[in-house]
Amino acid sequence: MSLSIRGLNVSLSKNHILKDINLDIKSGEFVSILGNSGCGKTTLIKSIAGLVDVSSGSISIDEEDITGLSPEKRKTVIVFQDLRLFPHMNVEQNIAFSMKLQKMNKKDIEERVRTLLEQVRLSGFEKRKISQLSGGQMQRVALARALGANPKLLLLDEPFSGLDESLRKDMGNLVKRLHRENKITTIMITHDKEEAMKFSDKVALMKEGTILQYSTPLDIFAKPGSREVAEFMGELNYFDGEVKNGKFTSELISFNTDKAEGKYSLMLRPGGLSVSEKSDKGYLIKEAVYSGEFVSLVLERDKEYLVRLAYKEFKSLEIKPGDYVKIRVNEKIFEPVLL
C-alpha cells in the first residue's frame, strides 16, 4: 500500500498545526516521523487515519483519494501510546475484537489469534487478563490486535514510550520483524533519533508543523539539508571557510567542491575529527569525558569543539586536560558537508 500526501494543512482550535505537508511513502516501507513534542507528529498520523479534520490538501492510498473517507473505511490502524486495550476482555478477546467486527467465522478467528500470538511471542496467554500483563506484554497484545484488523497501513504513536531501555530494544526489534513478516506499510512517530535511524527505510524530520527533510537515515545524518536538521541529529563542529575557484579552504582542511563561490561552514561530527599531536599553538583540552569505549574531548580555541576518540587511541596519545593539541580530519569517515 502506497501513501501520498499533498499540501496537507490542519488547524485545531484556531491553531495552524500542520503546514503544507507533502509526503510519499512506497508500499511496504517503514517510515519514521521524527521530531520533538508538539511538532505535529501525532496530528499527522491522526489525519492519515481520519481522526482529525483536514483544512486543505489530500491524502491518497494506492492513488485513491481517501481524504473524505470515514476512519473505518481507510484500512488504517493506530497503536497509541496508552495502548487502549479493553480491560474487561482477556488477551484473546482483545486481539479478536476487530475480526468479530469484520464478521469472520469463529474457527478463522481462533486460528488468526493463535498465529498472531505466535508472532508476538505470547503463545499460551490467550486467557490472561490485561491487568496480569507486564508493560512489554501489553505492547505486544496491542500490536497483535492492530495486525488482527488486517490493515493496509500500520500507524505507531511512540510505541516504546514508557519502556525501559532493554524493553525498548526488544520491542523495536519485534516491530521491525512484524513489519517485515507481514509486509505492511508502517509509519512510526518518535522523538528518539536512534530509533528512527535504526528501524526506518526513510525518516521525515518535523518541526513546528512542517517537514524539514525527508530522506534515508544515512542522508539525514550525513547529508543534512540545513543546520536545523544537522543539529537535531547530534553534536556538531563548524569550521568557517570560503569557496573560491571550485575549492573550499579553511584552517583545518581544503578540498574541491561544486558549491557556488562564497563563505560556508564545514560541518563535522565529533567522530569526524581526531587529535594528531601535542602543540603549544593548538587547541586547549578543557575536559575529557569517558563513556565506555569512547572518550569525548572538549577543546577550546576561538570557540569550543568536540572530538570523540576511541579509548585506545586516547590512551596512546598520552594527553590530558590542560594540554594543547593539534586536530585533524579523520580521513576514514570524512564526508564534507558545507552549510
Short mmCIF file of C-alpha atoms in Angstrom, two decimals:
data_model
loop_
_atom_site.label_atom_id
_atom_site.label_comp_id
_atom_site.label_asym_id
_atom_site.label_seq_id
_atom_site.Cartn_x
_atom_site.Cartn_y
_atom_site.Cartn_z
CA MET A 1 0.00 0.00 0.00
CA SER A 2 1.45 3.37 -1.03
CA LEU A 3 0.61 6.66 0.64
CA SER A 4 0.69 10.12 -0.90
CA ILE A 5 0.05 13.37 0.99
CA ARG A 6 -0.22 16.65 -0.89
CA GLY A 7 -0.45 20.16 0.58
CA LEU A 8 -1.90 18.95 3.88
CA ASN A 9 -2.98 21.63 6.32
CA VAL A 10 -4.68 21.03 9.66
CA SER A 11 -5.90 23.62 12.16
CA LEU A 12 -7.18 22.73 15.63
CA SER A 13 -8.77 25.30 17.96
CA LYS A 14 -7.65 28.04 15.56
CA ASN A 15 -4.03 26.86 15.76
CA HIS A 16 -2.34 26.00 12.46
CA ILE A 17 -0.82 22.62 13.37
CA LEU A 18 0.23 21.08 10.02
CA LYS A 19 1.52 23.37 7.30
CA ASP A 20 1.64 22.23 3.67
CA ILE A 21 2.80 18.68 4.37
CA ASN A 22 3.93 16.68 1.32
CA LEU A 23 4.93 13.05 1.76
CA ASP A 24 5.26 9.97 -0.45
CA ILE A 25 5.60 6.51 1.09
CA LYS A 26 6.06 3.41 -1.04
CA SER A 27 4.24 0.16 -0.43
CA GLY A 28 5.97 -1.89 2.27
CA GLU A 29 8.21 0.92 3.55
CA PHE A 30 8.92 1.61 7.20
CA VAL A 31 8.91 5.38 7.74
CA SER A 32 9.56 7.28 10.97
CA ILE A 33 8.12 10.71 11.66
CA LEU A 34 10.78 12.23 13.90
CA GLY A 35 10.59 15.39 15.97
CA ASN A 36 10.26 16.95 19.40
CA SER A 37 6.99 17.06 21.33
CA GLY A 38 4.47 19.50 19.87
CA CYS A 39 5.86 19.45 16.31
CA GLY A 40 2.68 17.88 14.84
CA LYS A 41 3.68 14.21 14.59
CA THR A 42 0.56 12.75 16.24
CA THR A 43 -1.73 15.15 14.37
CA LEU A 44 -0.20 13.92 11.12
CA ILE A 45 -0.93 10.25 11.72
CA LYS A 46 -4.38 11.07 13.09
CA SER A 47 -5.03 12.92 9.84
CA ILE A 48 -3.94 9.86 7.85
CA ALA A 49 -6.29 7.70 9.93
CA GLY A 50 -9.18 10.14 9.53
CA LEU A 51 -9.37 11.04 13.23
CA VAL A 52 -8.95 14.78 12.71
CA ASP A 53 -10.47 17.05 10.08
CA VAL A 54 -8.23 18.28 7.28
CA SER A 55 -8.33 22.01 6.48
CA SER A 56 -6.92 21.57 2.98
CA GLY A 57 -4.86 19.16 0.91
CA SER A 58 -5.28 15.50 0.08
CA ILE A 59 -4.39 12.03 1.37
CA SER A 60 -4.29 9.12 -1.07
CA ILE A 61 -3.80 5.39 -0.53
CA ASP A 62 -2.81 3.42 -3.63
CA GLU A 63 -3.64 6.53 -5.70
CA GLU A 64 -7.20 6.66 -4.31
CA ASP A 65 -8.15 9.90 -2.55
CA ILE A 66 -9.31 8.96 0.96
CA THR A 67 -9.41 12.49 2.40
CA GLY A 68 -13.17 12.38 2.83
CA LEU A 69 -13.48 8.75 3.93
CA SER A 70 -14.51 7.82 7.46
CA PRO A 71 -11.80 6.15 9.61
CA GLU A 72 -13.26 2.64 9.40
CA LYS A 73 -13.10 2.69 5.61
CA ARG A 74 -9.41 3.63 5.34
CA LYS A 75 -7.88 0.26 6.35
CA THR A 76 -5.53 2.04 8.73
CA VAL A 77 -4.88 1.14 12.37
CA ILE A 78 -3.18 3.22 15.09
CA VAL A 79 -1.41 1.80 18.12
CA PHE A 80 -1.48 4.71 20.59
CA GLN A 81 0.97 5.39 23.41
CA ASP A 82 -1.63 4.41 26.01
CA LEU A 83 -2.43 1.20 24.02
CA ARG A 84 -6.19 1.45 24.73
CA LEU A 85 -6.64 -2.25 25.42
CA PHE A 86 -10.03 -3.32 26.74
CA PRO A 87 -9.53 -4.13 30.45
CA HIS A 88 -12.75 -6.19 30.69
CA MET A 89 -11.54 -8.54 27.90
CA ASN A 90 -8.77 -11.12 28.08
CA VAL A 91 -5.86 -11.23 25.61
CA GLU A 92 -7.67 -13.42 23.09
CA GLN A 93 -10.80 -11.25 23.16
CA ASN A 94 -8.77 -8.07 22.68
CA ILE A 95 -6.97 -9.45 19.63
CA ALA A 96 -10.17 -10.91 18.15
CA PHE A 97 -12.19 -7.71 18.56
CA SER A 98 -11.68 -6.29 15.08
CA MET A 99 -12.11 -9.72 13.49
CA LYS A 100 -15.55 -10.06 15.07
CA LEU A 101 -16.46 -6.64 13.70
CA GLN A 102 -15.49 -7.95 10.26
CA LYS A 103 -17.79 -10.95 10.92
CA MET A 104 -15.10 -13.57 10.43
CA ASN A 105 -16.19 -17.07 11.39
CA LYS A 106 -15.18 -18.44 14.80
CA LYS A 107 -12.71 -21.02 13.51
CA ASP A 108 -10.83 -18.47 11.36
CA ILE A 109 -10.70 -16.05 14.29
CA GLU A 110 -9.22 -18.70 16.59
CA GLU A 111 -6.59 -19.62 14.01
CA ARG A 112 -5.71 -15.98 13.32
CA VAL A 113 -5.41 -15.19 17.04
CA ARG A 114 -3.15 -18.22 17.52
CA THR A 115 -0.93 -17.11 14.63
CA LEU A 116 -0.66 -13.55 15.91
CA LEU A 117 0.20 -14.68 19.42
CA GLU A 118 2.99 -16.77 17.97
CA GLN A 119 4.24 -13.76 16.01
CA VAL A 120 4.39 -11.56 19.09
CA ARG A 121 5.72 -14.46 21.21
CA LEU A 122 2.79 -14.66 23.60
CA SER A 123 1.53 -18.18 22.87
CA GLY A 124 -0.38 -19.50 25.89
CA PHE A 125 -1.51 -16.05 27.03
CA GLU A 126 -4.97 -16.30 25.42
CA LYS A 127 -6.94 -16.28 28.69
CA ARG A 128 -4.78 -13.83 30.62
CA LYS A 129 -6.41 -10.66 31.89
CA ILE A 130 -4.88 -7.39 30.74
CA SER A 131 -4.22 -6.46 34.38
CA GLN A 132 -1.99 -9.55 34.70
CA LEU A 133 0.38 -8.45 31.92
CA SER A 134 3.62 -6.50 32.11
CA GLY A 135 4.09 -3.30 30.12
CA GLY A 136 6.01 -5.09 27.39
CA GLN A 137 3.39 -7.83 27.16
CA MET A 138 0.61 -5.25 26.82
CA GLN A 139 2.56 -3.63 23.98
CA ARG A 140 2.69 -7.00 22.22
CA VAL A 141 -1.06 -7.54 22.65
CA ALA A 142 -1.73 -4.07 21.21
CA LEU A 143 0.42 -4.88 18.18
CA ALA A 144 -1.31 -8.24 17.68
CA ARG A 145 -4.72 -6.57 17.92
CA ALA A 146 -3.67 -3.98 15.34
CA LEU A 147 -2.44 -6.66 12.94
CA GLY A 148 -5.66 -8.60 13.51
CA ALA A 149 -7.54 -5.79 11.81
CA ASN A 150 -5.61 -6.65 8.62
CA PRO A 151 -4.67 -3.02 7.95
CA LYS A 152 -3.12 -1.69 4.78
CA LEU A 153 -1.28 0.88 6.87
CA LEU A 154 0.00 0.47 10.44
CA LEU A 155 0.45 3.70 12.41
CA LEU A 156 2.51 3.62 15.61
CA ASP A 157 2.31 6.53 18.06
CA GLU A 158 5.50 6.47 20.18
CA PRO A 159 5.11 2.68 20.60
CA PHE A 160 8.02 2.27 23.02
CA SER A 161 7.18 5.20 25.30
CA GLY A 162 7.46 4.35 28.98
CA LEU A 163 9.51 1.17 28.50
CA ASP A 164 12.98 0.73 29.96
CA GLU A 165 15.99 0.57 27.63
CA SER A 166 16.17 -3.21 27.23
CA LEU A 167 12.42 -3.48 26.59
CA ARG A 168 12.63 -0.63 24.06
CA LYS A 169 15.24 -2.59 22.12
CA ASP A 170 13.20 -5.79 22.28
CA MET A 171 10.02 -4.05 21.16
CA GLY A 172 11.85 -2.22 18.40
CA ASN A 173 13.21 -5.45 17.01
CA LEU A 174 9.76 -7.05 17.30
CA VAL A 175 8.08 -4.20 15.41
CA LYS A 176 10.68 -4.39 12.64
CA ARG A 177 10.27 -8.17 12.39
CA LEU A 178 6.46 -7.92 12.28
CA HIS A 179 6.74 -5.26 9.58
CA ARG A 180 9.00 -7.50 7.54
CA GLU A 181 6.92 -10.66 8.01
CA ASN A 182 3.55 -9.02 7.35
CA LYS A 183 4.78 -6.66 4.60
CA ILE A 184 2.59 -3.85 5.96
CA THR A 185 3.45 -0.24 5.19
CA THR A 186 4.33 1.19 8.60
CA ILE A 187 4.61 4.74 9.92
CA MET A 188 6.10 5.23 13.39
CA ILE A 189 6.25 8.55 15.19
CA THR A 190 9.09 9.05 17.65
CA HIS A 191 11.20 11.72 19.32
CA ASP A 192 14.14 9.30 19.55
CA LYS A 193 16.55 9.77 16.65
CA GLU A 194 18.35 6.48 17.35
CA GLU A 195 15.09 4.53 16.99
CA ALA A 196 14.28 6.36 13.77
CA MET A 197 17.74 5.72 12.34
CA LYS A 198 17.81 2.06 13.32
CA PHE A 199 14.40 0.88 12.13
CA SER A 200 13.40 3.08 9.22
CA ASP A 201 13.75 2.97 5.46
CA LYS A 202 13.12 6.71 5.48
CA VAL A 203 12.81 9.45 8.08
CA ALA A 204 10.68 12.61 7.94
CA LEU A 205 12.10 15.18 10.38
CA MET A 206 9.39 17.58 11.56
CA LYS A 207 9.49 20.95 13.28
CA GLU A 208 6.59 23.30 14.03
CA GLY A 209 4.18 21.54 11.69
CA THR A 210 6.50 21.31 8.68
CA ILE A 211 8.81 18.62 7.32
CA LEU A 212 12.39 19.88 7.35
CA GLN A 213 13.80 16.90 5.43
CA TYR A 214 12.54 13.55 4.19
CA SER A 215 15.22 11.07 3.24
CA THR A 216 17.04 7.89 4.21
CA PRO A 217 18.50 7.74 7.73
CA LEU A 218 22.02 7.91 6.28
CA ASP A 219 21.27 11.04 4.26
CA ILE A 220 19.50 12.73 7.17
CA PHE A 221 22.62 12.17 9.29
CA ALA A 222 25.44 12.58 6.77
CA LYS A 223 23.85 14.98 4.23
CA PRO A 224 21.54 17.29 6.19
CA GLY A 225 19.79 19.93 4.13
CA SER A 226 20.12 22.64 6.78
CA ARG A 227 21.71 23.48 10.11
CA GLU A 228 18.42 22.73 11.84
CA VAL A 229 18.46 19.18 10.52
CA ALA A 230 22.17 18.72 11.22
CA GLU A 231 21.92 19.92 14.81
CA PHE A 232 18.84 17.82 15.59
CA MET A 233 20.79 14.70 14.63
CA GLY A 234 23.58 15.26 17.14
CA GLU A 235 26.56 17.29 18.27
CA LEU A 236 28.49 19.23 15.64
CA ASN A 237 31.60 21.26 14.97
CA TYR A 238 31.66 24.11 12.46
CA PHE A 239 34.76 25.42 10.72
CA ASP A 240 34.40 28.62 8.72
CA GLY A 241 35.88 28.86 5.26
CA GLU A 242 35.35 30.04 1.72
CA VAL A 243 34.71 28.51 -1.69
CA LYS A 244 36.72 30.08 -4.47
CA ASN A 245 37.57 28.71 -7.91
CA GLY A 246 35.89 25.39 -7.08
CA LYS A 247 37.78 24.84 -3.85
CA PHE A 248 36.75 25.17 -0.19
CA THR A 249 39.52 26.41 2.08
CA SER A 250 39.54 26.57 5.88
CA GLU A 251 42.16 26.48 8.63
CA LEU A 252 41.54 22.76 9.04
CA ILE A 253 41.24 21.34 5.52
CA SER A 254 40.81 22.23 1.84
CA PHE A 255 39.02 20.22 -0.84
CA ASN A 256 37.37 20.61 -4.24
CA THR A 257 33.64 21.28 -4.36
CA ASP A 258 30.89 22.18 -6.81
CA LYS A 259 29.37 24.72 -4.40
CA ALA A 260 28.93 28.30 -5.61
CA GLU A 261 31.60 30.77 -4.53
CA GLY A 262 31.08 32.33 -1.11
CA LYS A 263 31.53 31.83 2.60
CA TYR A 264 30.46 28.49 4.15
CA SER A 265 30.80 26.48 7.32
CA LEU A 266 32.21 22.97 7.17
CA MET A 267 30.14 20.64 9.36
CA LEU A 268 31.97 17.83 11.14
CA ARG A 269 30.63 15.35 13.69
CA PRO A 270 32.83 14.74 16.78
CA GLY A 271 33.85 11.36 15.34
CA GLY A 272 34.97 13.06 12.14
CA LEU A 273 37.87 14.69 13.98
CA SER A 274 40.96 13.26 15.57
CA VAL A 275 43.93 14.51 17.60
CA SER A 276 47.31 14.33 15.92
CA GLU A 277 49.83 15.53 18.50
CA LYS A 278 50.55 17.95 21.32
CA SER A 279 51.21 21.53 20.25
CA ASP A 280 51.53 24.80 22.17
CA LYS A 281 49.78 26.56 19.26
CA GLY A 282 46.91 24.11 19.13
CA TYR A 283 43.59 23.62 20.93
CA LEU A 284 43.30 23.54 24.72
CA ILE A 285 41.80 20.35 26.18
CA LYS A 286 39.25 21.67 28.68
CA GLU A 287 37.65 18.36 29.59
CA ALA A 288 37.84 14.62 28.88
CA VAL A 289 34.59 12.71 29.32
CA TYR A 290 34.75 8.90 29.47
CA SER A 291 31.82 6.90 28.08
CA GLY A 292 32.77 3.25 27.80
CA GLU A 293 34.60 2.62 24.54
CA PHE A 294 34.95 6.33 23.72
CA VAL A 295 36.38 9.49 25.22
CA SER A 296 34.89 12.88 24.32
CA LEU A 297 37.32 15.80 24.41
CA VAL A 298 36.05 19.34 24.87
CA LEU A 299 38.58 21.59 23.12
CA GLU A 300 38.81 25.36 23.04
CA ARG A 301 40.42 27.83 20.73
CA ASP A 302 38.28 30.64 19.32
CA LYS A 303 35.26 28.60 20.48
CA GLU A 304 34.54 25.14 21.82
CA TYR A 305 34.90 21.99 19.73
CA LEU A 306 34.08 18.37 20.49
CA VAL A 307 36.25 15.43 19.43
CA ARG A 308 35.29 11.80 20.09
CA LEU A 309 38.12 9.26 20.17
CA ALA A 310 38.24 5.54 20.73
CA TYR A 311 39.54 4.92 24.26
CA LYS A 312 42.58 3.02 22.92
CA GLU A 313 43.52 5.95 20.67
CA PHE A 314 43.09 8.41 23.53
CA LYS A 315 45.38 6.38 25.80
CA SER A 316 48.05 6.09 23.12
CA LEU A 317 48.21 9.90 22.74
CA GLU A 318 49.04 10.37 26.46
CA ILE A 319 47.08 13.61 26.64
CA LYS A 320 45.03 15.16 29.46
CA PRO A 321 43.01 18.28 30.30
CA GLY A 322 45.25 21.34 30.24
CA ASP A 323 47.32 20.10 27.28
CA TYR A 324 47.29 21.83 23.90
CA VAL A 325 46.87 19.60 20.84
CA LYS A 326 46.54 19.76 17.09
CA ILE A 327 43.42 18.35 15.45
CA ARG A 328 42.88 16.87 12.02
CA VAL A 329 40.11 15.42 9.95
CA ASN A 330 39.54 11.68 10.33
CA GLU A 331 40.02 10.82 6.65
CA LYS A 332 38.48 7.34 7.05
CA ILE A 333 35.00 8.72 7.74
CA PHE A 334 35.25 12.25 6.36
CA GLU A 335 32.25 13.38 4.32
CA PRO A 336 32.34 17.10 3.55
CA VAL A 337 29.10 18.93 4.29
CA LEU A 338 29.06 22.67 3.67
CA LEU A 339 26.22 24.70 5.13
#
